[in-house]
Short mmCIF file of C-alpha atoms in Angstrom, two decimals:
data_model
loop_
_atom_site.label_atom_id
_atom_site.label_comp_id
_atom_site.label_asym_id
_atom_site.label_seq_id
_atom_site.Cartn_x
_atom_site.Cartn_y
_atom_site.Cartn_z
CA UNK A 1 0.04 -0.02 -0.06
CA UNK A 2 1.02 3.62 -0.83
CA UNK A 3 0.69 5.94 2.13
CA UNK A 4 -0.84 9.27 1.07
CA UNK A 5 1.58 12.08 1.25
CA UNK A 6 0.87 14.96 3.79
CA UNK A 7 -0.29 18.29 2.18
CA UNK A 8 2.34 20.97 1.73
CA UNK A 9 2.61 24.40 0.68
CA UNK A 10 4.28 25.27 -2.63
CA UNK A 11 7.99 25.67 -2.49
CA UNK A 12 7.85 28.93 -4.40
CA UNK A 13 5.51 31.77 -3.68
CA UNK A 14 5.10 32.30 -7.49
CA UNK A 15 3.05 28.92 -7.28
CA UNK A 16 0.48 30.88 -5.32
CA UNK A 17 0.20 33.64 -7.89
CA UNK A 18 -2.57 34.66 -10.38
CA UNK A 19 -1.54 35.93 -13.88
CA UNK A 20 -1.79 39.30 -12.52
CA UNK A 21 0.53 38.37 -9.64
CA UNK A 22 3.12 37.08 -12.14
CA UNK A 23 3.18 40.23 -14.31
CA UNK A 24 4.27 41.88 -11.04
CA UNK A 25 6.82 39.38 -10.28
CA UNK A 26 8.10 39.57 -13.84
CA UNK A 27 8.20 43.28 -13.75
CA UNK A 28 5.34 43.74 -16.53
CA UNK A 29 3.07 45.62 -14.39
CA UNK A 30 3.99 49.41 -14.81
CA UNK A 31 1.22 50.58 -12.19
CA UNK A 32 2.55 48.38 -9.37
CA UNK A 33 6.16 47.67 -10.06
CA UNK A 34 8.20 50.16 -8.10
CA UNK A 35 5.20 51.61 -6.59
CA UNK A 36 7.01 52.47 -3.22
CA UNK A 37 9.69 54.35 -4.81
CA UNK A 38 7.29 57.22 -4.50
CA UNK A 39 8.21 58.96 -1.26
CA UNK A 40 4.53 59.95 -0.47
CA UNK A 41 3.43 56.23 -0.78
CA UNK A 42 4.16 54.26 2.34
CA UNK A 43 2.44 50.99 1.25
CA UNK A 44 0.34 49.23 -1.39
CA UNK A 45 -2.57 46.97 -0.70
CA UNK A 46 -2.89 44.35 -3.57
CA UNK A 47 -5.96 42.24 -4.40
CA UNK A 48 -6.10 39.47 -7.02
CA UNK A 49 -2.50 38.62 -7.08
CA UNK A 50 -2.79 35.44 -5.22
CA UNK A 51 -5.21 32.69 -6.14
CA UNK A 52 -8.08 32.67 -3.76
CA UNK A 53 -8.54 28.90 -3.86
CA UNK A 54 -4.77 28.40 -3.20
CA UNK A 55 -4.91 30.93 -0.51
CA UNK A 56 -7.74 29.30 1.18
CA UNK A 57 -6.02 25.85 1.06
CA UNK A 58 -2.99 27.41 2.48
CA UNK A 59 -4.80 29.08 5.37
CA UNK A 60 -6.63 26.06 6.25
CA UNK A 61 -3.40 23.99 6.20
CA UNK A 62 -1.60 26.50 8.51
CA UNK A 63 -4.63 26.75 10.79
CA UNK A 64 -4.47 22.88 11.39
CA UNK A 65 -0.70 22.75 11.56
CA UNK A 66 0.40 25.75 13.49
CA UNK A 67 -2.53 26.93 15.65
CA UNK A 68 -1.50 24.74 18.82
CA UNK A 69 2.11 25.90 18.53
CA UNK A 70 1.55 29.63 18.68
CA UNK A 71 2.65 31.79 21.88
CA UNK A 72 1.03 35.05 22.68
CA UNK A 73 2.98 38.25 22.21
CA UNK A 74 1.41 40.92 24.43
CA UNK A 75 2.46 44.41 25.50
CA UNK A 76 -0.55 46.11 27.32
CA UNK A 77 -0.87 49.77 28.20
CA UNK A 78 1.39 50.65 30.90
CA UNK A 79 -0.30 50.38 34.33
CA UNK A 80 1.13 53.85 35.36
CA UNK A 81 0.30 55.41 32.04
CA UNK A 82 -2.49 57.63 33.77
CA UNK A 83 -1.41 57.67 37.48
CA UNK A 84 2.26 58.49 36.61
CA UNK A 85 1.48 61.56 34.90
CA UNK A 86 2.36 64.91 36.92
CA UNK A 87 1.52 67.37 33.98
CA UNK A 88 -1.57 68.00 32.05
CA UNK A 89 -1.67 66.78 28.42
CA UNK A 90 1.74 65.14 28.73
CA UNK A 91 0.52 61.50 28.09
CA UNK A 92 2.61 59.19 26.05
CA UNK A 93 1.59 55.65 24.81
CA UNK A 94 4.30 52.98 23.62
CA UNK A 95 3.60 50.27 21.22
CA UNK A 96 0.79 48.13 22.55
CA UNK A 97 -0.02 44.87 21.07
CA UNK A 98 -1.82 41.51 21.48
CA UNK A 99 -1.47 38.91 18.97
CA UNK A 100 -0.15 35.15 18.75
CA UNK A 101 2.99 34.27 16.81
CA UNK A 102 4.78 31.21 15.46
CA UNK A 103 8.53 31.14 16.81
CA UNK A 104 10.40 30.65 13.70
CA UNK A 105 13.72 31.98 14.93
CA UNK A 106 14.55 28.58 16.71
CA UNK A 107 14.73 25.31 14.79
CA UNK A 108 14.06 23.66 17.98
CA UNK A 109 10.78 25.36 18.66
CA UNK A 110 7.32 23.65 17.95
CA UNK A 111 6.27 26.29 15.65
CA UNK A 112 9.38 25.89 13.65
CA UNK A 113 9.12 22.10 13.24
CA UNK A 114 5.34 22.59 12.29
CA UNK A 115 6.12 25.14 9.79
CA UNK A 116 8.61 23.23 8.14
CA UNK A 117 6.81 20.14 8.11
CA UNK A 118 4.12 21.87 5.96
CA UNK A 119 6.58 23.74 3.74
CA UNK A 120 5.89 27.25 5.29
CA UNK A 121 9.71 27.93 5.87
CA UNK A 122 10.53 26.95 2.44
CA UNK A 123 7.67 29.06 0.83
CA UNK A 124 8.81 32.20 2.87
CA UNK A 125 12.38 31.71 2.06
CA UNK A 126 11.81 31.22 -1.62
CA UNK A 127 13.56 33.46 -4.00
CA UNK A 128 10.28 34.45 -5.68
CA UNK A 129 8.92 35.55 -2.17
CA UNK A 130 11.77 38.04 -2.06
CA UNK A 131 11.46 38.94 -5.76
CA UNK A 132 7.86 39.88 -5.55
CA UNK A 133 8.79 42.28 -2.49
CA UNK A 134 11.58 43.87 -4.72
CA UNK A 135 9.28 44.15 -7.81
CA UNK A 136 6.91 46.34 -5.77
CA UNK A 137 9.37 48.23 -3.67
CA UNK A 138 11.33 48.98 -6.92
CA UNK A 139 14.59 48.58 -4.88
CA UNK A 140 17.46 45.87 -4.68
CA UNK A 141 16.88 44.18 -1.46
CA UNK A 142 19.41 42.10 0.73
CA UNK A 143 19.31 38.33 0.86
CA UNK A 144 18.82 36.87 4.56
CA UNK A 145 15.41 38.47 5.10
CA UNK A 146 13.57 37.99 8.22
CA UNK A 147 10.13 35.69 8.15
CA UNK A 148 7.53 35.76 10.82
CA UNK A 149 3.84 34.37 11.21
CA UNK A 150 1.12 36.15 13.24
CA UNK A 151 -2.33 34.92 14.07
CA UNK A 152 -4.95 37.57 15.13
CA UNK A 153 -7.99 36.29 17.18
CA UNK A 154 -11.09 38.51 18.25
CA UNK A 155 -9.81 41.47 19.96
CA UNK A 156 -6.26 41.02 19.03
CA UNK A 157 -4.72 44.26 17.53
CA UNK A 158 -1.46 46.23 17.08
CA UNK A 159 -1.46 49.87 18.56
CA UNK A 160 -0.20 52.98 17.07
CA UNK A 161 3.53 52.79 16.00
CA UNK A 162 6.04 53.77 13.33
CA UNK A 163 8.35 50.86 12.95
CA UNK A 164 11.35 53.33 12.92
CA UNK A 165 14.78 51.84 14.02
CA UNK A 166 17.14 54.85 14.18
CA UNK A 167 19.84 52.84 16.09
CA UNK A 168 20.13 50.22 13.50
CA UNK A 169 22.18 51.43 10.53
CA UNK A 170 20.65 49.00 7.98
CA UNK A 171 17.19 50.12 8.83
CA UNK A 172 17.28 53.62 9.78
CA UNK A 173 16.79 54.91 6.33
CA UNK A 174 13.80 52.77 5.58
CA UNK A 175 13.11 49.05 4.79
CA UNK A 176 10.33 46.96 3.28
CA UNK A 177 7.68 44.68 4.90
CA UNK A 178 5.55 42.24 2.83
CA UNK A 179 2.42 40.66 4.43
CA UNK A 180 0.14 38.01 3.02
CA UNK A 181 -3.10 37.88 4.79
CA UNK A 182 -5.14 34.52 5.10
CA UNK A 183 -8.43 35.25 6.93
CA UNK A 184 -10.85 32.63 8.25
CA UNK A 185 -14.49 32.85 7.00
CA UNK A 186 -15.63 33.67 10.61
CA UNK A 187 -13.83 36.98 10.75
CA UNK A 188 -16.06 40.07 10.08
CA UNK A 189 -13.50 42.76 9.71
CA UNK A 190 -9.90 44.07 10.47
CA UNK A 191 -8.32 47.32 9.22
CA UNK A 192 -4.93 49.15 8.88
CA UNK A 193 -5.31 52.66 9.92
CA UNK A 194 -2.55 54.88 8.86
CA UNK A 195 -1.60 58.70 9.10
CA UNK A 196 -1.96 61.16 6.30
CA UNK A 197 -1.02 64.86 6.69
CA UNK A 198 -0.31 63.95 10.35
CA UNK A 199 -3.52 62.50 11.26
CA UNK A 200 -4.82 58.96 11.46
CA UNK A 201 -7.27 59.53 8.93
CA UNK A 202 -6.99 56.84 6.44
CA UNK A 203 -7.84 53.21 6.61
CA UNK A 204 -7.83 49.96 4.47
CA UNK A 205 -9.23 46.59 5.00
CA UNK A 206 -6.61 43.88 5.61
CA UNK A 207 -9.16 40.82 6.50
CA UNK A 208 -8.61 39.35 3.10
CA UNK A 209 -8.03 35.86 1.55
CA UNK A 210 -4.67 36.09 -0.38
CA UNK A 211 -4.29 39.99 0.00
CA UNK A 212 -0.55 41.23 -0.27
CA UNK A 213 0.24 44.46 1.50
CA UNK A 214 3.78 45.76 0.79
CA UNK A 215 5.26 48.59 3.18
CA UNK A 216 7.82 51.14 2.99
CA UNK A 217 8.67 51.77 6.64
CA UNK A 218 8.84 53.64 8.86
CA UNK A 219 5.29 55.63 8.94
CA UNK A 220 2.67 55.91 11.51
CA UNK A 221 -0.11 53.13 11.59
CA UNK A 222 -1.96 50.62 13.61
CA UNK A 223 -3.93 47.53 13.18
CA UNK A 224 -7.62 47.54 14.61
CA UNK A 225 -8.92 44.87 16.98
CA UNK A 226 -9.99 41.78 14.89
CA UNK A 227 -13.87 41.44 14.97
CA UNK A 228 -15.51 38.06 14.49
CA UNK A 229 -19.01 37.36 12.84
CA UNK A 230 -21.79 36.99 15.35
CA UNK A 231 -21.39 33.84 17.47
CA UNK A 232 -18.21 32.71 15.48
CA UNK A 233 -15.63 33.93 17.85
CA UNK A 234 -13.89 30.52 18.29
CA UNK A 235 -13.32 30.03 14.47
CA UNK A 236 -12.29 33.71 13.92
CA UNK A 237 -8.60 34.14 12.96
CA UNK A 238 -6.45 35.99 10.55
CA UNK A 239 -3.19 34.52 9.68
CA UNK A 240 -0.48 36.92 8.43
CA UNK A 241 2.93 35.72 6.60
CA UNK A 242 5.50 38.31 6.76
CA UNK A 243 8.80 39.07 5.20
CA UNK A 244 11.15 41.99 6.34
CA UNK A 245 13.65 42.98 3.85
CA UNK A 246 16.52 45.39 4.15
CA UNK A 247 17.89 47.59 1.24
CA UNK A 248 20.94 46.24 -0.67
CA UNK A 249 23.79 48.57 0.02
CA UNK A 250 25.39 50.12 -3.27
CA UNK A 251 27.86 47.73 -4.69
CA UNK A 252 26.44 44.67 -2.95
CA UNK A 253 27.61 41.50 -4.60
CA UNK A 254 24.86 40.06 -6.97
CA UNK A 255 24.81 36.86 -4.97
CA UNK A 256 23.63 38.72 -1.73
CA UNK A 257 21.10 40.68 -3.44
CA UNK A 258 17.49 40.25 -4.70
CA UNK A 259 16.86 42.59 -7.76
CA UNK A 260 13.57 43.84 -9.05
CA UNK A 261 12.91 42.12 -12.40
CA UNK A 262 14.36 43.87 -15.28
CA UNK A 263 16.74 46.08 -13.17
CA UNK A 264 20.39 46.02 -14.03
CA UNK A 265 22.90 44.32 -11.62
CA UNK A 266 24.33 46.71 -9.00
CA UNK A 267 27.65 48.47 -9.82
CA UNK A 268 30.49 47.23 -7.60
CA UNK A 269 33.24 49.57 -6.24
CA UNK A 270 36.44 49.04 -8.32
CA UNK A 271 39.89 49.12 -6.79
CA UNK A 272 42.30 51.69 -8.56
CA UNK A 273 45.89 52.53 -8.13
CA UNK A 274 49.23 50.64 -8.18
CA UNK A 275 51.20 48.74 -5.68
CA UNK A 276 50.40 48.84 -1.93
CA UNK A 277 48.74 52.14 -2.26
CA UNK A 278 45.81 50.88 -4.11
CA UNK A 279 42.54 51.78 -2.55
CA UNK A 280 38.64 51.62 -2.97
CA UNK A 281 36.95 54.38 -4.64
#
């Protein structure tokens, strides 16, 4: 007898894409490719780039494999945020969050083993996952990107924050995040709220099945509490697959860089001069 193989995710992100998504990946969508080169545009939310049926299958596979391996990531409002104030109108709120996450930093964690078992790690590490982010951002990106999985349940949210990292040389001038949203049918809604002209006045729905959001960080934003459909709270979850990509530095080796489709390879610095006095220019 032949044992049936366990279901697995595709090894390449490209295998999830619709024809529209492949056009973006291949650099053939002028409206989307390089969209985040516009300094006034902090993100782009894309629909119709991942096949909905494949997205639903991936969502259900992840929900079955990873749900019991998640750990809670929680940073509540500080208890003394009100009582500790000594001057009117000086309130300050650090980033607050409540969400569950899969621990993919350690190969010894239950989450990593479960993710590896269904092919999630390979999918998020695939060249086409990074190439899609590079195509939309319009920038060469460094290899070795970070990966993460989040799972929002009813009431889970991420409070106002800007994702600025001024102490990190590789990220202080901006970097790219890409999120793939895989929402269960029991979810009613969840939104991304972001700042425009200095106010949290804009929002876009992120509780999609196969929606892809690509961000050029930092900018001010937050994610609203996930809301379930009536009497469906136990089945309401939104899975988010994340990649975090740093810009490739000028002159980086092609082997360490993910280029947008159609972009010329980066120009490397050249050694000039003679003898022991030769140097880099």
